[in-house]
XYZ file of C-alpha atoms in Angstrom:
696
model
C 15.170 -12.040 16.848
C 18.534 -10.378 16.696
C 18.994 -9.362 13.087
C 18.186 -10.034 9.467
C 17.988 -13.779 8.719
C 21.030 -15.058 6.832
C 18.882 -16.496 4.027
C 18.108 -12.896 2.977
C 21.714 -11.595 2.948
C 22.195 -11.963 -0.849
C 19.053 -9.881 -1.483
C 20.214 -7.056 0.792
C 23.765 -6.775 -0.608
C 24.877 -3.585 -2.376
C 23.341 -3.098 -5.802
C 26.878 -2.828 -7.315
C 27.303 -6.548 -6.710
C 24.905 -7.187 -9.634
C 25.993 -7.812 -13.222
C 26.479 -4.646 -15.250
C 25.972 -2.265 -12.321
C 28.861 0.103 -11.639
C 28.958 3.062 -9.242
C 27.349 5.391 -11.787
C 24.457 3.048 -12.589
C 24.021 2.418 -8.859
C 23.599 6.160 -8.352
C 20.948 6.366 -11.078
C 19.077 3.366 -9.622
C 19.081 4.983 -6.194
C 17.158 7.897 -7.765
C 14.167 5.561 -8.093
C 14.695 3.875 -4.708
C 16.374 0.751 -6.081
C 19.239 0.228 -3.641
C 19.532 -3.546 -3.213
C 18.934 -6.683 -5.293
C 15.721 -7.106 -3.261
C 14.390 -3.759 -4.547
C 15.058 -4.783 -8.147
C 13.186 -8.065 -7.760
C 10.105 -6.067 -6.634
C 10.348 -3.640 -9.575
C 7.988 -5.532 -11.878
C 7.804 -4.856 -15.634
C 5.028 -2.422 -16.624
C 4.650 -3.659 -20.176
C 5.819 -6.408 -22.499
C 7.076 -6.521 -26.095
C 5.928 -9.367 -28.290
C 9.060 -10.572 -30.086
C 7.649 -13.811 -31.474
C 9.038 -14.768 -34.932
C 7.147 -13.803 -38.089
C 7.832 -14.849 -41.660
C 7.423 -11.311 -42.966
C 6.612 -7.714 -42.030
C 3.986 -7.857 -44.807
C 0.467 -7.184 -43.502
C 1.637 -5.648 -40.191
C -0.279 -2.654 -38.904
C 2.633 -0.162 -38.809
C 4.341 1.146 -36.731
C 4.860 -2.154 -34.897
C 7.535 -4.313 -33.285
C 8.539 -7.212 -35.520
C 11.046 -10.051 -35.342
C 11.928 -11.579 -38.733
C 14.643 -13.569 -40.433
C 16.238 -11.585 -43.287
C 18.819 -11.909 -46.045
C 21.219 -8.946 -45.976
C 21.499 -6.966 -49.234
C 23.462 -3.877 -50.256
C 24.899 -1.382 -47.736
C 24.415 2.343 -48.467
C 26.732 4.343 -46.167
C 25.748 7.923 -45.214
C 26.717 10.652 -47.690
C 27.498 13.202 -44.998
C 28.392 13.188 -41.311
C 25.378 12.439 -39.131
C 23.390 11.148 -42.128
C 21.644 7.778 -42.276
C 23.491 4.539 -43.048
C 21.048 2.135 -44.762
C 21.157 -1.616 -45.285
C 18.658 -3.233 -47.657
C 17.266 -6.531 -46.334
C 14.522 -8.900 -47.466
C 12.326 -11.321 -45.516
C 10.308 -14.112 -47.173
C 7.941 -11.677 -48.888
C 9.187 -8.074 -48.971
C 12.225 -5.828 -48.892
C 12.791 -3.131 -46.271
C 15.682 -1.118 -44.814
C 17.649 -1.182 -41.587
C 18.628 2.431 -40.772
C 21.468 3.636 -38.525
C 22.362 7.220 -37.679
C 26.065 7.845 -36.995
C 26.533 4.276 -38.234
C 30.184 3.145 -38.625
C 30.732 1.220 -41.881
C 33.408 -1.054 -40.521
C 31.320 -2.170 -37.573
C 28.120 -2.642 -39.615
C 29.885 -4.578 -42.390
C 31.194 -6.974 -39.753
C 27.753 -7.232 -38.074
C 25.779 -7.754 -41.295
C 27.977 -8.974 -44.175
C 26.169 -8.758 -47.527
C 24.477 -12.095 -48.373
C 24.366 -13.315 -44.765
C 21.177 -14.319 -42.925
C 20.244 -12.549 -39.682
C 17.387 -12.432 -37.200
C 16.406 -8.776 -36.617
C 13.933 -7.351 -34.132
C 12.758 -3.771 -33.678
C 10.147 -1.163 -34.532
C 9.098 -1.067 -38.194
C 7.776 2.268 -39.536
C 6.834 3.686 -42.938
C 8.934 6.606 -44.124
C 8.106 8.120 -47.534
C 6.353 4.864 -48.417
C 9.427 2.750 -47.529
C 9.328 0.326 -44.578
C 12.264 0.929 -42.227
C 13.592 -0.482 -38.988
C 15.584 2.346 -37.379
C 18.266 1.165 -34.940
C 17.026 -2.426 -34.531
C 16.905 -3.613 -30.888
C 18.484 -6.941 -31.859
C 20.559 -8.235 -34.822
C 21.871 -11.767 -34.325
C 23.182 -14.618 -36.495
C 20.645 -17.477 -36.764
C 22.782 -19.637 -34.497
C 22.142 -17.148 -31.675
C 18.383 -16.764 -32.311
C 17.707 -18.017 -28.768
C 19.118 -14.738 -27.408
C 15.956 -12.909 -28.427
C 13.155 -13.768 -25.986
C 9.669 -14.321 -27.419
C 8.302 -11.825 -24.901
C 10.535 -9.090 -23.557
C 9.562 -7.370 -20.295
C 9.769 -3.546 -20.272
C 10.883 -1.954 -16.998
C 10.345 1.539 -15.591
C 13.567 3.506 -16.186
C 15.258 6.615 -14.939
C 17.787 8.999 -16.447
C 20.993 7.169 -17.305
C 19.523 3.632 -17.272
C 18.722 1.728 -20.467
C 16.303 -1.201 -20.829
C 19.329 -3.392 -21.467
C 21.097 -2.398 -18.232
C 17.903 -2.697 -16.229
C 17.011 -6.128 -17.637
C 20.514 -7.409 -16.967
C 20.498 -6.097 -13.372
C 17.041 -7.544 -12.655
C 18.036 -10.975 -14.025
C 21.181 -10.909 -11.955
C 19.056 -10.110 -8.866
C 16.559 -12.881 -9.692
C 19.436 -15.375 -9.834
C 19.867 -14.776 -6.089
C 16.286 -15.504 -5.068
C 16.388 -17.983 -2.200
C 13.679 -20.569 -1.578
C 11.880 -19.130 1.420
C 9.579 -21.046 3.773
C 5.863 -20.385 3.098
C 4.176 -17.729 5.267
C 0.716 -17.888 3.706
C -1.857 -20.243 5.235
C -1.774 -23.580 3.375
C -5.549 -23.678 2.960
C -5.536 -20.292 1.293
C -2.747 -21.218 -1.119
C -4.737 -24.254 -2.162
C -8.020 -22.343 -2.515
C -6.425 -19.626 -4.663
C -4.157 -21.999 -6.568
C -1.152 -19.742 -5.863
C 2.447 -20.709 -6.607
C 5.262 -20.240 -4.078
C 6.897 -16.833 -3.513
C 10.010 -17.459 -5.615
C 8.087 -19.006 -8.510
C 5.624 -16.087 -8.442
C 8.423 -13.502 -8.680
C 10.108 -15.332 -11.544
C 6.758 -15.598 -13.368
C 5.973 -11.905 -12.793
C 9.276 -11.000 -14.483
C 8.504 -13.232 -17.480
C 5.090 -12.011 -18.723
C 3.798 -13.699 -21.891
C 1.336 -10.993 -22.866
C -0.661 -8.095 -21.452
C -2.871 -10.324 -19.271
C 0.178 -11.264 -17.223
C 0.687 -7.595 -16.310
C -2.736 -7.078 -14.742
C -3.102 -7.070 -10.929
C -5.484 -10.024 -11.416
C -2.734 -12.296 -12.825
C -2.281 -15.110 -10.246
C 1.447 -14.484 -9.693
C 0.879 -10.738 -9.172
C -2.070 -11.369 -6.849
C 0.110 -13.635 -4.743
C 2.900 -11.024 -4.520
C 0.374 -8.284 -3.695
C -0.977 -10.475 -0.914
C 2.531 -10.840 0.533
C 2.797 -7.045 0.795
C -0.659 -6.605 2.320
C -0.111 -9.488 4.730
C 3.220 -8.024 5.933
C 1.527 -4.646 6.468
C -1.431 -6.150 8.338
C 0.890 -8.327 10.411
C 2.711 -5.151 11.496
C -0.586 -3.524 12.498
C -1.733 -6.697 14.264
C 1.538 -6.797 16.238
C 1.050 -3.143 17.207
C -2.488 -3.988 18.289
C -1.223 -6.958 20.292
C 1.441 -4.817 21.983
C -1.182 -2.171 22.739
C -3.398 -4.853 24.309
C -0.730 -6.088 26.692
C -1.192 -2.744 28.494
C -3.904 -3.469 30.993
C -6.947 -1.303 30.510
C -9.576 -0.289 33.034
C -12.761 -2.351 33.210
C -15.638 0.095 32.800
C -18.863 -1.778 33.343
C -22.035 -0.040 32.114
C -24.893 -0.166 34.625
C -27.413 1.466 32.280
C -28.450 3.799 35.136
C -27.678 6.992 33.195
C -28.068 5.617 29.672
C -31.658 4.573 30.335
C -32.583 8.150 31.298
C -31.252 9.467 27.991
C -32.962 6.770 25.920
C -36.268 7.418 27.713
C -36.041 11.133 26.877
C -35.301 10.591 23.161
C -38.195 11.277 20.774
C -37.131 8.285 18.629
C -35.447 4.905 19.017
C -31.780 4.502 18.044
C -31.190 2.911 14.615
C -29.948 -0.683 14.390
C -26.487 0.630 13.486
C -26.416 2.939 16.524
C -27.540 0.157 18.869
C -24.888 -2.179 17.447
C -22.112 0.416 17.833
C -23.143 1.208 21.434
C -23.097 -2.522 22.210
C -19.613 -3.021 20.631
C -18.178 -0.067 22.538
C -19.710 -1.139 25.883
C -18.329 -4.667 25.453
C -14.826 -3.283 24.732
C -14.964 -0.971 27.734
C -16.040 -3.805 30.051
C -12.962 -5.897 29.177
C -9.614 -5.338 30.880
C -7.889 -4.684 27.554
C -7.622 -1.141 26.330
C -10.199 -0.222 23.699
C -8.792 1.150 20.457
C -11.854 1.571 18.250
C -12.771 3.659 15.213
C -16.365 4.910 14.907
C -17.028 5.654 11.259
C -20.255 7.420 10.525
C -21.592 9.070 7.451
C -22.867 12.645 7.550
C -26.031 12.671 9.672
C -25.819 9.065 10.892
C -26.162 9.990 14.565
C -22.582 9.726 15.872
C -23.328 12.208 18.680
C -25.716 9.860 20.470
C -23.329 6.888 20.193
C -20.447 9.009 21.495
C -22.497 10.284 24.423
C -23.586 6.766 25.398
C -19.907 5.766 25.455
C -19.025 8.810 27.598
C -21.769 7.729 30.023
C -20.361 4.194 30.378
C -17.228 5.754 31.924
C -19.345 7.830 34.317
C -21.552 4.851 35.260
C -18.347 2.978 36.120
C -17.396 5.774 38.537
C -14.907 7.619 36.345
C -14.603 10.539 33.941
C -14.528 10.850 30.168
C -13.293 13.429 27.688
C -14.252 14.306 24.129
C -11.774 16.186 21.974
C -12.335 18.177 18.806
C -9.753 19.711 16.441
C -10.974 23.336 16.810
C -12.571 25.596 19.392
C -15.697 26.051 17.252
C -16.207 22.305 16.954
C -15.603 21.757 20.655
C -18.187 24.453 21.391
C -20.595 22.701 19.045
C -20.108 19.267 20.584
C -20.654 20.904 23.943
C -23.927 22.462 22.787
C -25.226 19.251 21.198
C -24.308 17.151 24.264
C -25.728 19.653 26.789
C -29.403 18.589 26.473
C -28.391 14.889 26.677
C -26.304 15.613 29.787
C -29.323 17.309 31.367
C -31.460 14.234 30.629
C -28.823 12.024 32.255
C -28.172 14.406 35.138
C -24.381 14.504 34.705
C -21.932 17.432 34.921
C -20.607 18.423 31.480
C -17.991 21.150 31.032
C -16.071 22.814 28.172
C -12.319 23.531 28.242
C -10.613 25.349 25.356
C -7.624 27.662 24.913
C -10.003 30.565 25.591
C -10.397 29.685 29.263
C -8.064 32.006 31.151
C -7.200 32.919 34.716
C -9.606 32.203 37.531
C -12.196 30.508 35.329
C -9.617 28.031 34.041
C -8.251 27.359 37.539
C -11.744 26.645 38.849
C -12.428 24.154 36.023
C -9.103 22.382 36.598
C -9.773 22.058 40.321
C -13.246 20.617 39.685
C -11.753 18.182 37.153
C -9.065 16.972 39.562
C -11.687 16.472 42.311
C -13.909 14.489 39.927
C -16.753 17.025 40.067
C -16.709 17.400 36.277
C -17.795 14.037 34.887
C -17.563 14.698 31.153
C -15.165 17.212 29.631
C -15.365 18.530 26.072
C -12.297 20.308 24.759
C -9.624 20.965 22.152
C -6.060 19.692 22.446
C -5.809 22.130 25.367
C -6.649 19.056 27.484
C -3.120 17.796 26.738
C -1.503 20.501 28.796
C 0.504 19.520 31.842
C -1.785 21.168 34.383
C -4.900 19.294 33.224
C -5.366 16.420 35.668
C -8.315 14.042 35.850
C -9.369 12.260 39.003
C -9.958 9.080 37.005
C -10.073 9.238 33.211
C -11.659 6.105 31.735
C -12.477 7.078 28.156
C -11.102 9.536 25.600
C -13.019 10.211 22.401
C -11.176 11.917 19.570
C -13.168 13.562 16.790
C -11.789 13.751 13.238
C -8.810 11.431 13.096
C -7.142 13.151 10.126
C -5.738 15.909 12.240
C -4.896 13.436 14.915
C -2.025 11.023 14.522
C -1.169 7.840 16.354
C 1.207 9.819 18.589
C -1.615 11.991 19.936
C -3.783 8.903 20.465
C -1.077 7.511 22.720
C -0.470 10.809 24.572
C -4.139 11.007 25.322
C -4.239 7.466 26.619
C -1.274 8.364 28.864
C -3.419 11.016 30.600
C -5.635 8.258 31.870
C -3.464 5.251 32.596
C -5.170 2.547 30.586
C -8.027 4.776 29.413
C -10.035 3.450 26.467
C -9.748 5.352 23.172
C -12.521 5.875 20.616
C -11.754 7.768 17.411
C -14.665 9.260 15.456
C -14.526 10.210 11.816
C -17.270 11.662 9.649
C -15.420 10.844 6.470
C -16.619 7.512 5.163
C -13.434 5.751 4.090
C -13.582 2.796 1.702
C -13.047 -0.463 3.551
C -9.665 -1.232 1.980
C -8.258 2.175 2.972
C -9.754 2.000 6.449
C -7.946 -1.328 6.878
C -4.677 0.061 5.518
C -4.820 3.127 7.727
C -6.562 1.927 10.873
C -5.835 -1.793 10.694
C -4.677 -1.774 14.328
C -8.112 -0.586 15.437
C -11.505 -2.266 15.658
C -14.133 -0.556 13.555
C -17.791 0.288 14.180
C -19.732 1.638 11.215
C -22.906 3.740 11.277
C -24.483 3.192 7.887
C -28.148 4.058 8.557
C -29.782 7.458 8.926
C -31.934 8.129 12.002
C -35.682 8.360 11.269
C -36.992 11.786 10.303
C -33.881 12.862 8.327
C -35.221 14.137 4.991
C -33.194 13.360 1.870
C -31.301 16.348 0.438
C -32.317 17.274 -3.088
C -29.202 17.690 -5.236
C -29.258 19.596 -8.542
C -26.476 20.213 -11.051
C -26.510 23.553 -12.924
C -24.213 25.535 -15.144
C -22.782 28.835 -13.800
C -24.630 30.517 -16.688
C -27.785 30.157 -14.551
C -26.363 32.254 -11.697
C -29.277 34.703 -11.765
C -31.872 31.962 -11.279
C -29.911 30.656 -8.312
C -29.762 34.080 -6.669
C -33.535 34.517 -7.165
C -34.123 31.100 -5.610
C -32.057 32.266 -2.642
C -34.004 35.478 -2.261
C -37.273 33.530 -2.025
C -35.832 31.111 0.545
C -34.554 33.998 2.701
C -37.998 35.606 2.604
C -39.334 32.326 3.989
C -36.858 32.596 6.861
C -34.315 30.053 5.551
C -30.507 30.313 5.578
C -27.925 29.378 2.981
C -24.246 28.498 2.597
C -22.451 29.671 -0.534
C -19.139 27.881 -1.002
C -16.561 29.495 -3.288
C -13.981 27.445 -5.126
C -10.338 27.245 -4.177
C -8.806 28.931 -7.182
C -5.429 27.460 -7.983
C -2.875 27.146 -5.189
C -2.943 30.748 -4.072
C -4.985 31.717 -1.049
C -4.890 35.322 -2.200
C -6.835 34.405 -5.326
C -9.314 32.325 -3.313
C -9.841 35.351 -1.195
C -10.586 37.572 -4.177
C -13.084 35.018 -5.522
C -14.872 34.825 -2.170
C -14.830 38.609 -1.665
C -16.173 39.265 -5.173
C -19.041 36.835 -4.603
C -19.711 38.374 -1.174
C -19.962 41.892 -2.667
C -22.120 40.659 -5.537
C -24.609 38.904 -3.215
C -24.618 41.782 -0.733
C -25.486 44.201 -3.549
C -28.457 42.063 -4.577
C -29.736 40.780 -1.229
C -28.978 43.791 0.942
C -26.593 44.913 3.718
C -26.286 42.810 6.858
C -27.793 39.722 5.243
C -24.576 38.219 3.858
C -21.571 37.114 5.941
C -18.084 36.038 4.816
C -15.572 33.486 6.180
C -12.265 32.490 4.615
C -8.954 30.943 5.594
C -7.028 34.248 5.803
C -9.207 35.804 8.529
C -8.007 36.133 12.117
C -9.645 33.330 14.174
C -11.710 35.778 16.255
C -13.293 37.354 13.144
C -13.964 33.921 11.683
C -15.676 32.817 14.898
C -17.734 36.007 14.978
C -18.933 35.511 11.396
C -19.816 31.868 12.098
C -21.594 32.804 15.322
C -23.661 35.492 13.558
C -24.761 32.886 11.024
C -25.523 30.334 13.749
C -27.682 32.907 15.583
C -29.483 33.672 12.318
C -28.335 37.327 12.194
C -26.880 36.748 8.720
C -28.876 34.672 6.250
C -26.188 33.779 3.715
C -22.666 32.699 4.600
C -20.130 33.010 1.775
C -17.203 30.759 2.576
C -14.154 28.960 1.268
C -14.103 25.331 2.452
C -13.401 26.192 6.108
C -16.971 25.076 6.861
C -16.365 21.547 5.627
C -16.091 20.031 9.076
C -18.810 20.047 11.625
C -20.704 23.358 11.660
C -24.291 22.747 12.733
C -27.002 25.224 11.713
C -30.344 23.367 11.524
C -32.055 26.349 9.866
C -29.642 26.319 6.889
C -31.422 24.474 4.072
C -29.555 25.516 0.932
C -25.961 24.753 -0.011
C -24.599 26.356 -3.174
C -21.185 25.076 -4.314
C -19.558 27.111 -7.062
C -17.253 25.353 -9.546
C -18.261 22.060 -7.934
C -16.381 20.192 -10.679
C -12.997 21.117 -9.186
C -13.773 19.664 -5.737
C -13.125 16.063 -4.725
C -16.103 13.761 -4.249
C -15.629 13.220 -0.533
C -15.303 16.958 0.003
C -18.520 17.668 -1.910
C -20.314 15.014 0.131
C -19.055 16.562 3.392
C -20.135 20.054 2.294
C -23.580 18.845 1.279
C -23.938 17.295 4.741
C -23.896 20.809 6.290
C -27.553 21.190 5.258
C -30.478 18.836 5.915
C -29.893 19.019 9.668
C -33.304 20.432 10.592
C -36.892 19.426 9.935
C -37.226 21.327 6.625
C -36.454 19.921 3.172
C -32.982 20.943 1.945
C -31.337 21.516 -1.418
C -27.749 21.359 -2.618
C -26.929 23.168 -5.864
C -23.752 22.073 -7.611
C -22.710 24.790 -10.058
C -20.167 23.961 -12.739
C -18.398 25.943 -15.411
C -18.917 24.349 -18.830
C -17.472 22.444 -20.585
C -17.266 19.591 -18.060
C -14.495 16.996 -18.268
C -15.529 13.341 -18.216
C -14.293 12.927 -14.634
C -16.009 16.134 -13.512
C -19.318 15.023 -15.001
C -19.030 11.571 -13.418
C -18.355 13.055 -9.964
C -21.363 15.369 -10.100
C -23.605 12.551 -11.350
C -22.565 10.238 -8.516
C -23.481 12.954 -6.021
C -26.788 13.656 -7.666
C -27.712 9.959 -7.532
C -26.482 8.965 -4.077
C -26.363 10.186 -0.504
C -24.503 7.110 0.705
C -21.065 8.326 1.782
C -19.563 4.845 1.649
C -20.660 4.313 -1.937
C -19.398 7.771 -2.849
C -16.013 7.114 -1.239
C -15.624 3.819 -3.142
C -16.266 5.689 -6.414
C -13.801 8.367 -5.339
C -11.181 5.700 -4.735
C -11.701 4.157 -8.193
C -11.515 7.560 -9.858
C -8.607 9.147 -8.023
C -6.554 6.451 -6.377
C -5.696 5.854 -2.754
C -3.185 8.646 -2.089
C -5.534 11.385 -3.238
C -8.542 10.168 -1.335
C -6.904 10.699 2.040
C -4.127 12.992 0.879
C -0.951 10.924 0.981
C 1.144 13.468 2.842
C -0.757 13.159 6.105
C -2.512 9.866 5.521
C 0.026 7.529 7.044
C -0.867 5.212 4.176
C 1.879 2.732 3.372
C 3.342 2.759 -0.128
C 2.809 -0.585 -1.805
C 4.976 -1.549 -4.789
C 2.828 -4.335 -6.176
C -0.512 -4.262 -4.349
C -3.140 -1.992 -5.864
C -5.509 -0.774 -3.146
C -8.150 0.345 -5.609
C -8.445 -2.965 -7.401
C -7.431 -5.419 -4.699
C -9.547 -4.187 -1.807
C -10.917 -7.638 -0.864
C -7.353 -8.988 -0.460
C -6.685 -6.424 2.280
C -9.598 -7.746 4.358
C -8.354 -11.343 3.990
C -4.830 -10.238 4.956
C -6.138 -8.569 8.098
C -8.136 -11.534 9.364
C -5.277 -13.902 8.467
C -2.692 -11.789 10.335
C -4.904 -11.547 13.415
C -5.669 -15.280 13.312
C -1.958 -16.158 13.080
C -1.119 -14.003 16.114
C -4.052 -15.377 18.082
C -2.625 -18.918 17.841
C 1.055 -17.926 17.761
C 1.585 -14.555 19.519
C 5.398 -14.835 19.454
C 5.653 -16.122 15.882
C 7.517 -19.180 17.103
C 5.789 -21.908 15.027
C 7.104 -22.959 11.587
C 4.684 -20.598 9.867
C 5.418 -17.929 12.489
C 9.144 -18.115 11.700
C 8.375 -17.869 7.986
C 6.283 -14.769 8.730
C 9.264 -13.220 10.531
C 11.336 -13.705 7.382
C 8.552 -11.987 5.419
C 8.654 -8.981 7.768
C 12.423 -8.634 7.202
C 11.945 -9.073 3.467
C 9.297 -6.311 3.410
C 11.406 -3.981 5.594
C 8.745 -3.807 8.313
C 11.221 -2.569 10.934
C 8.528 -1.382 13.292
C 7.050 -4.871 13.477
C 10.456 -6.429 13.945
C 11.101 -4.175 16.946
C 7.759 -5.222 18.430
C 8.612 -8.929 18.162
C 12.157 -8.599 19.438
C 10.840 -6.767 22.500
C 7.954 -9.244 22.892
C-alpha cells in the first residue's frame, strides 16, 4: 500500500480549490481544522432553519424565522447617516417592514421596486409594536423562489467566515464526493437499514428538521460507525502486529497457586476465578498477552494479580509488578508478602530508595533468578536491572503509564506477557476507545465479608456535629481521613485550606492526633506523615487528594470529604474506597456548601445510592462527557467528529468485534471488503494503521 488511493485525491486537495474560498478564507478555515474538502464534508450542520413558505407572518410566535411572499410598498430612506432605511411590505394578511442599516437607496430600489412581488426570508421581530424583518437573509423575485431551500443547514463558524461562505464551500466539497466501495459488513447494513457512505453524507448535510440532527438519525449513526470502525480497525491492526511477536508459553502447574488458595480464609469470587482463568489461558499460549484487569475499589485485584505472578514462577521464570509511586510499591509488597509466604516463593522490593550495596545485592539475586517476584516502581526500567527470565510484567494504574512504557517493559523480558491493572472503573465505550488493542477482564463482584460503606450527604453548616462524631470514633480506636477541596487552580490556596483545617482539628482533638499531607510537601515528609497514619500514631489524616490512589489502612473507617460537590464522581468513588478495608463498618461523609447546583446534587445522590463503580462511571460519562472522565490531555482518547461516545456506546462494541472479525478472516486486508477498509483508513487519516499494513 504505497500511498493514498487515487479515488480520494479530490477530497484531499487544497481547500482553496473550492468555490468561494480564497487565501484569506482558507486561513480562517484552518483555524477550526478545516484544511481540505474532506474536512468540510465531515463538518456537519449543528442546527437547521425552517424556511418553508407561509402565507403570512400573522399568528407567528415572534421572534421567528419566516419565509413569505410580499408586495413591496413605499421606501422610507434613512434621515441621517447610519440610520435605518425602511421598506413597507404586505403579505396576504398583514403589513410589516423590511429594515436596513447603512442601506443604499439606489441598490435597494433596484432590488425591491415599489409594487413588485418578492419572496423574503429572515427573522421577524416586534419593535415598538411594529413587526420588522431586519436585514432579511434572502430577497428574491418569485421566478427565483427555488433559490431559498425549505430547510437551511446552519454550520459552526469561525471569525471571518459567514454562513453563506461556509455553505457554498461545503456544497462545493460535497460535489466531489466519490462513490466508495462499502467497508461495512453487508449483513450489518441490511440489519440497520443504513444507506451507503456517500448518500449518508449528502443526507446529513440536508437535514429536514431537528430530528435529522440527532446522533440517532440513521445517516448520522452510519457516519459515526465509520469513524468508530476506522479507530477500532487501527487498534485491531496494532493488536495483530503485537501478536506476531512470539510470546513465551507459561504453563501453570497449580503447584504454588494451590498452596495460596488452601491458605485463604474464603473462596475467590466468580469474577476472580474467571479473571485468573482468562489470564492463565493467555499466558499458556505462544502469543504475547496484552490484557487489562479492571476492578472496582475492593474487588480483590491483589489476589488475581498474585495468581498471575505465580503462573510465571510455576513455569520456571520470574515476574514483576510495577506501581507508579514508592508508597504504592511498598504497599503492594506488604499485601503480597503473606501470600508469598503461603506459596513459599521469594518476593523482593526494588525502588529508587535502594542504594549502594543493598541495591547491588538485589540486582545480583535478580540476574541469578533467586528473586522470583519483584515489586517496584519504574526504577525497574533502569539499564542495570536484568532478569534471568522475565515472563510476566504487571503494571498498576494505567493512567500514568502510556503505551510506550508498556512496550519498554515488554522489551525487558523478550516476549514477556503484559497485564495492566486499573482501579478506575471505566465505562465500556471508553475502555474500548482507549484500550481497544487489549483484552479485558473485569472484576465486578466484591469478595465476601466486605461490609457496605454508609454514605451520608451533609451541609458544611453541620461541621460541629461531624467533628463530634469524629471524636467519638477516635475514642473507640478508629481512624479517619479528612479530604480538603482543591480550591481553584492554585496549589497555594489548596495548601491554606488544608492547613487551616489541620489547625482547626488539632485545636479541638489535641496535639499529635492529627496529621497533614498535601501536594507541596517534600516526598520524604509526605511518606513520614502517611507512615505515621498507617502505624496508627496519628488518628486523623488531613489531606488534599494525594491519597486518592491506593493507600491501605484497614483501621480507617471514616472518610470526610469537604466541598464534595466540586469533585468529579469517579474521584469521589475512589476516595470513598479508601475506607471499608477492614472488618468494621465504615462511613463516608460528603460535605457540601449550599446552595447545590443541579449537577452537584445529582453527583452526590448517585454516590449515596450506589457503590458500583461501573454504574457510577457510566453516570459520570453522561454528565461530563468523555474527555473529562479520563482527562483528555493524557487520555490518549481519539477525537471523533461525528461519533458521540456518550450516546453511541453500543456502536463502539460492535465496531470492535467487527474489526477483529474482519482481520481474523483477512489479516492483510486483501479481499474486496479489505481493500474498501484500506480506503476508509486513508479517508479517516489513520496513518498509524496504514503504516502497520504497509509493513505487514
